[in-house]
Coordinates of C-alpha atoms in Angstrom, one line a residue:
Chain Q
M467 CA 81.9 -112.8 -1.2
Y468 CA 84.0 -112.2 -4.2
E469 CA 86.9 -109.9 -3.9
I470 CA 89.2 -108.4 -6.6
R471 CA 92.2 -106.5 -6.6
I472 CA 92.8 -104.2 -9.4
H473 CA 96.6 -103.2 -10.3
S474 CA 97.5 -100.1 -12.3
R475 CA 99.6 -96.9 -12.3
G476 CA 98.6 -93.7 -11.2
G477 CA 96.7 -91.8 -13.9
Q478 CA 95.6 -95.1 -15.8
G479 CA 92.0 -95.2 -14.3
G480 CA 92.3 -98.0 -11.9
V481 CA 90.4 -96.4 -9.2
T482 CA 87.5 -95.7 -11.7
A483 CA 87.7 -99.2 -12.9
A484 CA 86.9 -100.2 -9.3
R485 CA 84.0 -98.0 -9.1
L486 CA 82.6 -98.9 -12.6
L487 CA 82.9 -102.5 -11.3
A488 CA 81.1 -102.0 -8.0
L489 CA 78.7 -100.0 -9.7
A490 CA 77.9 -102.7 -12.4
A491 CA 77.5 -105.3 -9.6
F492 CA 75.3 -103.1 -7.8
R493 CA 73.0 -103.0 -11.0
D494 CA 73.2 -106.9 -11.2
G495 CA 71.2 -106.5 -7.7
K496 CA 74.4 -107.2 -5.5
Y497 CA 76.0 -105.6 -2.7
A498 CA 79.3 -104.1 -3.6
T499 CA 82.1 -101.9 -2.5
A500 CA 85.1 -100.4 -4.2
C501 CA 87.8 -99.1 -1.7
P502 CA 90.4 -97.6 -3.6
F503 CA 94.0 -97.8 -1.4
Y504 CA 95.4 -94.3 -1.7
G505 CA 99.2 -94.5 -1.3
A506 CA 101.6 -91.3 -1.8
E507 CA 100.0 -91.1 -5.0
R508 CA 101.3 -89.7 -8.3
R509 CA 100.9 -90.4 -11.9
G510 CA 102.7 -93.4 -13.1
A511 CA 103.4 -94.9 -9.5
P512 CA 102.1 -98.5 -9.0
V513 CA 98.5 -98.2 -7.4
V514 CA 95.9 -100.8 -6.1
S515 CA 92.2 -100.8 -5.8
Y516 CA 89.7 -103.2 -4.4
V517 CA 86.4 -104.2 -5.2
R518 CA 84.2 -106.5 -2.8
I519 CA 81.0 -108.1 -4.1
D520 CA 78.6 -110.4 -2.1
D521 CA 74.7 -111.0 -1.7
Q522 CA 75.1 -109.4 1.8
P523 CA 75.9 -105.9 3.1
I524 CA 79.6 -105.4 3.2
R525 CA 81.1 -104.5 6.5
I526 CA 85.0 -104.8 5.6
Y527 CA 87.1 -101.8 5.0
S528 CA 90.3 -103.4 5.3
Q529 CA 92.4 -104.3 2.2
I530 CA 91.9 -107.6 0.3
R531 CA 94.4 -110.0 1.5
N532 CA 93.3 -113.0 -0.5
P533 CA 91.4 -111.9 -3.7
D534 CA 89.9 -114.3 -6.0
L535 CA 90.5 -112.4 -8.8
V536 CA 93.5 -110.2 -9.8
V537 CA 93.2 -107.6 -12.7
V538 CA 96.3 -106.0 -14.0
L539 CA 95.8 -103.2 -16.2
D540 CA 99.4 -102.3 -16.6
P541 CA 101.5 -105.4 -17.0
S542 CA 105.1 -103.4 -16.5
V543 CA 103.8 -103.2 -12.6
M544 CA 104.5 -107.0 -12.6
E545 CA 108.2 -106.1 -12.8
V546 CA 108.0 -103.8 -9.4
V547 CA 104.9 -105.7 -7.7
D548 CA 104.1 -109.4 -7.0
V549 CA 100.5 -109.2 -8.3
L550 CA 99.9 -112.8 -7.5
H551 CA 100.5 -112.0 -3.7
G552 CA 97.8 -113.8 -1.7
L553 CA 96.0 -115.0 -4.7
K554 CA 93.2 -117.7 -3.4
Q555 CA 93.7 -121.2 -4.6
G556 CA 92.0 -121.7 -7.8
G557 CA 91.8 -117.6 -8.4
K558 CA 92.0 -115.9 -11.5
V559 CA 94.1 -113.6 -13.3
L560 CA 93.1 -110.9 -15.8
I561 CA 96.0 -109.1 -17.8
N562 CA 95.8 -106.1 -20.3
G563 CA 98.1 -107.5 -23.0
T564 CA 98.8 -110.1 -25.6
D565 CA 100.6 -112.6 -23.7
T566 CA 100.4 -114.5 -20.3
E567 CA 103.8 -115.9 -20.1
K568 CA 104.9 -114.0 -17.2
I569 CA 102.2 -115.7 -14.8
H570 CA 103.2 -119.1 -13.9
G571 CA 101.1 -121.6 -12.0
V572 CA 98.0 -119.6 -12.2
A573 CA 95.3 -119.7 -14.9
A574 CA 95.5 -116.2 -16.4
C575 CA 93.5 -114.7 -19.3
A576 CA 94.8 -111.7 -21.4
V577 CA 93.2 -109.2 -23.6
D578 CA 94.5 -106.3 -25.5
L579 CA 92.7 -103.4 -23.7
T580 CA 95.3 -100.9 -24.9
G581 CA 95.1 -101.8 -28.2
I582 CA 91.1 -101.7 -28.0
A583 CA 91.3 -98.0 -26.5
L584 CA 93.7 -97.0 -29.4
R585 CA 91.5 -98.2 -32.1
E586 CA 88.4 -96.3 -30.5
K587 CA 90.9 -93.3 -29.9
L588 CA 89.9 -93.4 -26.2
V589 CA 92.9 -91.3 -25.2
V590 CA 92.9 -88.7 -22.5
A591 CA 96.2 -86.6 -21.6
G592 CA 98.1 -89.2 -24.1
S593 CA 97.1 -92.1 -21.8
P594 CA 94.7 -94.9 -23.2
I595 CA 91.7 -95.2 -21.4
L596 CA 91.6 -98.9 -19.6
N597 CA 88.7 -98.5 -17.2
T598 CA 85.7 -98.9 -19.7
P599 CA 87.0 -101.5 -21.7
V600 CA 88.1 -104.0 -18.8
L601 CA 84.6 -104.0 -17.9
G602 CA 83.8 -105.9 -21.1
A603 CA 86.4 -108.5 -20.1
L604 CA 84.9 -109.1 -16.6
A605 CA 81.5 -109.3 -18.0
K606 CA 83.2 -112.1 -20.4
M607 CA 84.7 -113.8 -17.1
G608 CA 81.2 -113.7 -15.5
I609 CA 82.0 -111.4 -12.8
I610 CA 79.1 -109.0 -14.1
T611 CA 76.3 -109.0 -16.8
V612 CA 76.9 -107.3 -20.0
D613 CA 73.8 -105.3 -19.4
S614 CA 75.1 -104.0 -16.1
A615 CA 78.5 -103.3 -17.6
K616 CA 76.9 -101.0 -20.2
K617 CA 74.7 -99.4 -17.8
A618 CA 77.3 -98.6 -15.5
I619 CA 79.6 -97.1 -18.2
R620 CA 76.7 -94.9 -19.4
E621 CA 75.9 -93.7 -15.9
M622 CA 79.4 -92.4 -15.6
F623 CA 80.3 -91.5 -19.1
S624 CA 78.3 -90.0 -21.8
D625 CA 80.9 -90.9 -24.9
E626 CA 79.4 -94.2 -26.5
R627 CA 83.1 -95.3 -27.5
N628 CA 83.4 -96.6 -23.9
V629 CA 80.6 -98.8 -24.4
R630 CA 82.1 -100.0 -27.9
A631 CA 85.2 -100.5 -26.4
A632 CA 83.7 -102.7 -23.3
E633 CA 81.9 -104.7 -26.3
A634 CA 85.4 -105.4 -28.1
A635 CA 86.9 -106.4 -24.9
F636 CA 84.0 -108.8 -24.4
R637 CA 84.3 -110.0 -27.8
E638 CA 88.2 -110.5 -27.9
L639 CA 88.9 -112.0 -24.5
V640 CA 89.2 -116.0 -24.9
I641 CA 88.7 -117.7 -21.5
Chain K
M1399 CA 66.4 -93.3 -5.1
L1400 CA 69.0 -96.1 -5.0
T1401 CA 72.4 -95.5 -6.4
I1402 CA 75.8 -95.9 -5.5
A1403 CA 78.2 -93.4 -4.2
T1404 CA 81.4 -92.6 -1.9
G1405 CA 81.0 -91.1 1.5
N1406 CA 81.9 -87.7 0.4
K1407 CA 79.2 -87.7 -2.4
A1408 CA 76.5 -89.0 0.1
V1409 CA 77.4 -85.9 2.6
A1410 CA 77.0 -83.4 -0.4
A1411 CA 73.6 -84.9 -1.6
A1412 CA 72.3 -84.8 2.0
V1413 CA 73.3 -81.0 1.9
K1414 CA 71.5 -80.6 -1.3
E1415 CA 68.2 -81.9 0.1
L1416 CA 68.2 -79.5 3.0
S1417 CA 69.5 -76.4 0.9
P1418 CA 71.6 -74.2 3.4
D1419 CA 71.3 -70.6 2.5
V1420 CA 75.1 -70.4 2.9
I1421 CA 78.0 -72.8 2.2
A1422 CA 81.6 -71.6 2.8
A1423 CA 84.6 -73.8 2.4
Y1424 CA 88.1 -74.2 1.6
P1425 CA 89.3 -77.8 -0.2
I1426 CA 91.5 -80.2 1.7
T1427 CA 92.1 -83.8 1.0
P1428 CA 90.4 -86.1 1.6
Q1429 CA 87.3 -83.8 2.2
T1430 CA 87.8 -82.0 -1.3
E1431 CA 85.2 -84.0 -3.0
I1432 CA 82.5 -83.0 -0.8
V1433 CA 83.0 -79.1 -1.5
E1434 CA 83.4 -79.9 -5.1
Q1435 CA 80.3 -81.7 -5.6
I1436 CA 78.4 -79.1 -3.6
A1437 CA 79.8 -76.6 -5.7
E1438 CA 78.8 -78.4 -8.9
Y1439 CA 75.1 -78.6 -7.6
V1440 CA 75.3 -74.8 -7.1
T1441 CA 76.5 -74.3 -10.5
S1442 CA 74.1 -76.3 -12.2
K1443 CA 71.1 -74.8 -10.1
E1444 CA 70.3 -78.1 -8.4
L1445 CA 71.2 -76.3 -5.2
D1446 CA 70.0 -72.6 -4.5
S1447 CA 72.7 -71.7 -1.9
R1448 CA 75.2 -68.9 -1.8
Y1449 CA 78.6 -70.6 -2.0
I1450 CA 81.4 -68.6 -0.7
P1451 CA 84.7 -70.3 -1.7
V1452 CA 87.2 -68.5 0.8
E1453 CA 90.7 -68.3 1.1
S1454 CA 91.1 -70.4 4.6
E1455 CA 89.2 -72.8 6.9
H1456 CA 89.4 -70.1 9.5
S1457 CA 87.4 -67.8 7.1
A1458 CA 85.2 -70.6 6.2
M1459 CA 84.1 -70.8 9.6
A1460 CA 84.1 -67.1 10.4
A1461 CA 81.9 -66.9 7.3
C1462 CA 79.4 -69.6 8.5
I1463 CA 79.3 -67.8 11.8
G1464 CA 78.5 -64.5 10.1
A1465 CA 75.7 -65.9 8.0
S1466 CA 74.2 -68.1 10.8
I1467 CA 74.1 -65.3 13.1
T1468 CA 71.3 -63.8 10.8
G1469 CA 69.3 -66.9 10.9
A1470 CA 70.8 -68.4 7.8
R1471 CA 71.0 -72.2 7.6
T1472 CA 75.0 -72.9 7.0
F1473 CA 77.2 -75.7 6.2
T1474 CA 80.9 -76.4 5.8
A1475 CA 83.3 -79.4 5.4
T1476 CA 86.9 -79.8 6.4
S1477 CA 89.5 -82.1 7.4
S1478 CA 92.7 -82.4 9.6
H1479 CA 94.8 -79.2 9.6
G1480 CA 91.8 -77.5 8.2
L1481 CA 89.8 -78.1 11.2
L1482 CA 92.6 -77.3 13.3
Y1483 CA 93.1 -73.7 11.3
M1484 CA 89.6 -72.9 12.1
H1485 CA 89.8 -73.9 15.8
E1486 CA 89.4 -70.4 17.2
M1487 CA 86.3 -70.0 15.1
V1488 CA 85.2 -73.6 15.9
N1489 CA 84.8 -72.3 19.6
W1490 CA 83.2 -69.1 18.7
A1491 CA 80.5 -71.1 16.8
A1492 CA 79.5 -73.1 19.7
G1493 CA 79.9 -70.1 22.2
A1494 CA 77.5 -68.0 19.7
R1495 CA 75.0 -70.8 19.9
L1496 CA 74.8 -71.1 16.2
P1497 CA 73.5 -74.4 14.7
I1498 CA 76.1 -74.7 11.9
V1499 CA 76.6 -78.4 10.4
M1500 CA 80.1 -79.4 9.2
A1501 CA 81.4 -82.6 8.0
N1502 CA 84.9 -83.5 9.1
V1503 CA 86.6 -86.0 7.2
N1504 CA 89.0 -87.6 9.7
R1505 CA 92.5 -87.6 8.9
A1506 CA 95.8 -87.6 11.1
L1507 CA 97.6 -84.5 11.8
G1508 CA 101.4 -83.8 10.8
P1509 CA 104.2 -84.3 11.0
G1510 CA 105.1 -86.5 9.4
W1511 CA 102.6 -85.6 6.4
N1512 CA 99.5 -88.2 6.5
V1513 CA 96.6 -87.9 4.9
W1514 CA 95.0 -91.1 6.2
A1515 CA 92.2 -91.8 8.8
E1516 CA 92.7 -91.1 12.4
H1517 CA 90.3 -89.4 14.8
T1518 CA 92.7 -87.1 16.7
D1519 CA 91.8 -84.1 14.5
A1520 CA 88.1 -83.9 15.5
F1521 CA 88.8 -85.2 19.2
Q1522 CA 91.1 -81.9 19.4
E1523 CA 87.7 -80.0 19.0
R1524 CA 85.9 -82.2 21.6
D1525 CA 85.8 -79.7 24.4
T1526 CA 84.4 -76.8 22.1
G1527 CA 80.8 -77.3 22.6
W1528 CA 79.9 -78.8 19.2
L1529 CA 78.0 -82.2 19.2
Q1530 CA 80.0 -85.0 17.2
V1531 CA 78.8 -87.8 15.7
Y1532 CA 80.8 -90.7 13.7
V1533 CA 79.6 -92.6 11.0
S1534 CA 80.4 -96.0 9.4
T1535 CA 78.7 -96.6 6.3
V1536 CA 77.9 -94.3 3.1
Q1537 CA 74.2 -94.5 3.9
E1538 CA 74.7 -93.7 7.3
A1539 CA 76.9 -90.5 6.3
Y1540 CA 73.7 -89.5 4.2
D1541 CA 71.2 -90.2 6.8
T1542 CA 73.2 -88.6 9.9
T1543 CA 74.0 -85.2 7.6
L1544 CA 70.1 -84.8 7.2
M1545 CA 69.6 -85.6 11.2
A1546 CA 72.3 -83.3 12.2
F1547 CA 70.7 -80.2 10.8
R1548 CA 67.5 -81.0 12.5
I1549 CA 69.4 -81.7 16.0
A1550 CA 71.6 -78.5 15.7
E1551 CA 68.5 -76.4 15.0
H1552 CA 66.4 -77.6 17.8
A1553 CA 65.4 -75.1 20.1
D1554 CA 66.4 -77.2 22.8
V1555 CA 70.1 -77.6 21.2
L1556 CA 71.1 -74.6 19.3
L1557 CA 74.4 -75.7 19.0
P1558 CA 76.9 -76.8 15.9
V1559 CA 77.0 -80.4 15.2
M1560 CA 80.0 -82.0 13.3
V1561 CA 79.5 -85.3 11.2
N1562 CA 82.7 -87.4 11.1
L1563 CA 83.8 -89.8 8.5
D1564 CA 87.1 -91.8 8.1
G1565 CA 89.4 -90.4 5.7
F1566 CA 89.4 -92.5 2.7
L1567 CA 88.2 -95.8 4.2
L1568 CA 84.8 -94.1 4.0
S1569 CA 85.1 -90.7 2.0
H1570 CA 86.4 -92.4 -0.9
S1571 CA 84.7 -95.7 -0.8
M1572 CA 81.8 -96.5 -2.8
Q1573 CA 78.7 -98.4 -1.7
S1574 CA 75.2 -98.2 -2.3
L1575 CA 73.1 -95.3 -1.1
D1576 CA 69.4 -94.9 -1.0
T1577 CA 68.7 -90.8 -1.1
L1578 CA 65.3 -89.8 0.0
K1579 CA 63.3 -86.4 0.3
P1580 CA 63.1 -85.5 3.6
G1581 CA 60.1 -83.3 3.5
D1582 CA 59.3 -81.6 6.7
F1583 CA 61.6 -83.8 8.8
V1584 CA 64.0 -80.8 9.1
P1585 CA 61.9 -77.8 9.8
P1586 CA 62.7 -74.3 8.7
L1587 CA 65.4 -72.7 10.8
H1588 CA 64.3 -70.4 13.7
L1589 CA 67.2 -68.7 15.2
P1590 CA 65.9 -66.8 18.6
H1591 CA 68.7 -64.5 18.8
A1592 CA 69.0 -64.0 15.0
I1593 CA 70.5 -60.1 14.1
D1594 CA 67.4 -57.9 13.7
V1595 CA 67.9 -54.4 12.6
A1596 CA 64.5 -53.3 14.1
N1597 CA 65.8 -54.8 17.6
P1598 CA 69.5 -53.9 17.9
A1599 CA 71.5 -55.7 20.3
G1600 CA 75.1 -56.4 21.2
Y1601 CA 77.2 -59.6 19.5
G1602 CA 80.5 -60.8 21.2
T1603 CA 80.8 -57.9 23.5
L1604 CA 82.9 -57.9 26.8
T1605 CA 81.3 -60.2 29.0
G1606 CA 82.2 -60.5 32.8
P1607 CA 82.9 -63.6 34.8
E1608 CA 79.2 -63.9 36.1
E1609 CA 77.7 -63.7 32.8
H1610 CA 80.4 -65.7 31.1
F1611 CA 80.0 -68.5 33.6
K1612 CA 76.3 -68.4 32.7
F1613 CA 76.7 -68.8 29.1
R1614 CA 78.9 -71.8 29.7
W1615 CA 76.5 -73.6 32.0
E1616 CA 73.8 -72.8 29.3
I1617 CA 76.0 -74.7 26.7
E1618 CA 76.2 -77.8 29.2
Q1619 CA 72.5 -77.6 29.6
S1620 CA 71.7 -77.7 26.2
M1621 CA 74.3 -80.6 25.6
R1622 CA 72.3 -82.6 28.3
R1623 CA 69.0 -81.7 26.4
S1624 CA 70.4 -82.7 23.3
R1625 CA 70.6 -86.4 24.3
K1626 CA 66.6 -86.3 24.1
V1627 CA 66.4 -84.5 21.2
I1628 CA 69.1 -87.1 19.3
A1629 CA 66.7 -89.8 20.4
E1630 CA 63.9 -88.3 19.2
T1631 CA 65.4 -87.3 16.0
E1632 CA 66.6 -91.0 15.5
K1633 CA 63.4 -92.5 16.2
D1634 CA 61.4 -90.1 13.8
F1635 CA 63.7 -90.9 11.2
A1636 CA 63.3 -94.6 11.5
D1637 CA 59.5 -94.0 11.6
R1638 CA 59.8 -92.1 8.4
F1639 CA 62.3 -93.6 6.3
G1640 CA 62.8 -96.9 8.0
R1641 CA 66.5 -96.8 9.0
S1642 CA 67.4 -97.0 12.8
Y1643 CA 70.1 -95.5 14.6
S1644 CA 71.2 -95.2 18.0
V1645 CA 73.8 -93.1 20.2
A1646 CA 75.8 -96.6 20.0
E1647 CA 74.8 -99.4 17.6
E1648 CA 75.0 -102.8 19.4
Y1649 CA 76.0 -106.0 17.4
R1650 CA 75.2 -109.3 19.0
F1651 CA 75.9 -107.4 22.3
E1652 CA 73.1 -108.4 24.6
D1653 CA 74.6 -111.9 25.8
A1654 CA 78.0 -111.1 25.1
D1655 CA 80.8 -112.0 27.6
V1656 CA 83.2 -109.8 25.6
A1657 CA 82.3 -106.6 23.7
V1658 CA 84.7 -104.7 21.3
I1659 CA 84.1 -100.9 21.5
A1660 CA 85.2 -98.7 18.5
M1661 CA 84.0 -95.7 16.4
G1662 CA 83.6 -95.2 12.6
T1663 CA 84.8 -97.9 10.0
L1664 CA 86.5 -100.0 12.5
G1665 CA 83.2 -100.2 14.6
K1666 CA 81.6 -101.6 11.7
E1667 CA 84.5 -104.0 10.7
A1668 CA 84.3 -105.1 14.3
E1669 CA 80.9 -107.0 13.6
V1670 CA 82.9 -109.4 11.0
A1671 CA 85.4 -110.3 14.0
V1672 CA 82.4 -110.8 16.1
D1673 CA 81.0 -113.2 14.0
L1674 CA 84.4 -114.9 13.4
L1675 CA 84.6 -115.1 17.2
R1676 CA 81.2 -116.6 17.7
N1677 CA 82.1 -119.2 15.2
E1678 CA 84.8 -120.2 17.8
G1679 CA 82.7 -120.5 20.5
V1680 CA 83.5 -117.2 22.2
K1681 CA 80.4 -115.0 23.1
A1682 CA 81.4 -111.7 21.6
G1683 CA 79.6 -108.5 20.9
S1684 CA 80.3 -105.2 19.8
L1685 CA 79.0 -101.4 20.5
R1686 CA 79.8 -98.7 17.8
V1687 CA 79.8 -95.5 19.2
R1688 CA 78.1 -92.8 17.1
W1689 CA 77.9 -89.9 19.4
L1690 CA 81.1 -88.9 21.1
R1691 CA 79.4 -85.4 22.4
P1692 CA 77.3 -85.8 24.2
F1693 CA 78.9 -89.0 25.4
P1694 CA 76.6 -91.8 26.0
D1695 CA 75.8 -93.3 29.1
L1696 CA 76.4 -97.2 28.3
D1697 CA 75.8 -100.0 30.5
L1698 CA 78.7 -102.2 30.2
A1699 CA 78.8 -104.0 33.5
G1700 CA 79.2 -108.0 33.6
R1701 CA 81.3 -108.4 30.5
D1702 CA 85.2 -107.8 29.5
I1703 CA 85.4 -104.6 27.2
V1704 CA 88.1 -104.2 24.5
V1705 CA 88.4 -100.4 23.3
I1706 CA 89.7 -99.6 20.2
D1707 CA 90.9 -95.9 20.0
R1708 CA 92.0 -94.3 16.5
D1709 CA 93.4 -91.5 18.5
Y1710 CA 95.5 -90.9 21.5
S1711 CA 95.8 -88.1 24.3
F1712 CA 99.7 -88.0 25.2
G1713 CA 100.5 -88.7 28.7
S1714 CA 96.8 -90.0 29.5
G1715 CA 95.7 -92.5 27.2
G1716 CA 93.1 -93.7 24.4
I1717 CA 90.3 -90.8 24.6
I1718 CA 87.5 -93.2 24.3
A1719 CA 88.9 -95.8 26.8
H1720 CA 89.4 -92.9 29.3
S1721 CA 85.7 -91.5 28.9
L1722 CA 84.4 -95.1 29.2
M1723 CA 86.6 -95.5 32.4
A1724 CA 85.1 -92.4 33.8
R1725 CA 81.5 -92.7 32.9
S1726 CA 80.8 -96.3 32.9
R1727 CA 83.2 -97.2 35.7
I1728 CA 85.0 -100.1 33.8
E1729 CA 88.7 -101.3 33.5
P1730 CA 88.7 -101.9 29.6
Y1731 CA 91.8 -103.6 27.5
S1732 CA 92.7 -100.5 25.7
V1733 CA 93.9 -100.9 22.2
I1734 CA 95.5 -98.2 20.3
A1735 CA 95.1 -98.7 16.5
G1736 CA 94.6 -97.5 13.0
L1737 CA 96.6 -94.1 13.6
G1738 CA 97.5 -92.6 10.3
G1739 CA 95.6 -95.0 8.5
Q1740 CA 97.2 -98.0 10.0
E1741 CA 95.6 -101.0 8.1
V1742 CA 93.6 -103.1 11.0
T1743 CA 91.5 -106.0 9.7
Y1744 CA 88.7 -108.0 11.4
D1745 CA 91.3 -110.6 12.1
D1746 CA 93.3 -108.2 14.1
I1747 CA 90.4 -107.2 16.2
A1748 CA 89.5 -110.7 16.8
G1749 CA 93.1 -111.2 18.0
F1750 CA 92.7 -108.1 20.3
V1751 CA 89.7 -109.9 21.9
R1752 CA 91.2 -113.2 22.1
D1753 CA 94.6 -111.9 23.7
R1754 CA 92.8 -109.1 25.8
R1755 CA 94.4 -108.0 29.3
P1756 CA 92.0 -105.9 31.0
G1757 CA 93.6 -103.0 32.5
S1758 CA 96.5 -102.6 30.0
E1759 CA 96.9 -100.8 26.9
L1760 CA 98.4 -102.1 23.8
W1761 CA 99.9 -100.0 20.7
F1762 CA 99.0 -102.5 17.8
G1763 CA 102.1 -103.4 16.0
V1764 CA 104.3 -101.1 17.7
S1765 CA 104.4 -102.2 21.5
G1766 CA 103.7 -105.3 23.7
N1767 CA 101.0 -104.6 26.3
V1768 CA 102.0 -101.6 28.8

């Protein structure tokens, strides 16, 4: 089983990112669950959501303690949350941004999802949309296929700019 | 069709297939997605139902009762305080023998204000004459909602059915969902006591002790008959659509020396604990109770039982534990866990089994064994 924990802030689309990722994995022929953890949620508060991907049906509903991958959609949450908590030995980190210097002792990669969203004018209520571009980055990391990433995005959103943003993230992420 | 959906959307999709004549509902977290999705189906004309957005849950159930008594198929959904607010009408629906189907997304009761999973909300309605079933996956939420209509509307039952799913854990989790065309799996509803203007009759009139007593006994007789109807419905569902359900789902139970009994998502997560324990050489199994009313007769003799209650009856104990003590004459290890959405992992469940003390009660994370 492959377990992913996504850190974001309320309103940034972390929950939708988890759902898109599960949908893409499902389109790859895997079993997948997306379990958002709903706290005392409001816009701007740090939130986490979880995705599990496996070849077998998934029977676990509790939170992920030891993720294989941590995705940080908003790097500012790292000031208040230990995003590396419980990360598996050899686990990976994907950060939205331009630098990975805040991460120590773990292989981290970064891509400027916010910049991509702004370039594609993917902005809702003043916030850049990060949940569709991040799927391109996850495809580059081999978590899902590019085809399934695009399929998942098109199933949930009709605006093709979302697909273009995912393609840009796929191109720009350096592993 | 194979897709991916939340527990809430699975319930809405099942309701769409059976086209209730009337749906009346009021939103409440974490159920809102069900009635929002249904409202969307109605707006887009995918669902030809009369949708009544009412001003309260009490009115939602009252509207369902008014529609149902004319012979209409009805549905509503609620959660927690919403369910309690309709409590008076919940009793009325069962007493008037109306086959209303309701989804209840299990959520704790305040205070303090808590929106997460707990079964106490539905358990407070367990003596009303409603059948109650608890599901553990998105697929099961869909399949069970379909079956609920057939069971409720069966001539031998004619009682309302409540389909329960754990708040957020299942209502907001996304899993695969295989939707289906039910065809004639659920026949058209025929309500023998429907209002007929050609044959006027009295409804809800003053009823003396003798008649009242008879009505109560009839509810219990129907409840007893419903066991057979549930079994037949689950078997026909498996024959037609290939997915099997039962009153209680066994997992590695047959040869188990110790079995975990739980409901909903905890009952599913317990299976992972069972695998963990088996790898350690412990002959563990699990039994996930689906139907709370009618309560199943379970043969549990010859093994230790660990019951997890996501509920409590103050001054008495865990409600499933006590039901099993009374009906199956066992002395379980009673674990109270998961109240208000408390995190309970398969590791924790395995721990309950390893450290079990039959005859005592544990409040997980709060008290020692008492």
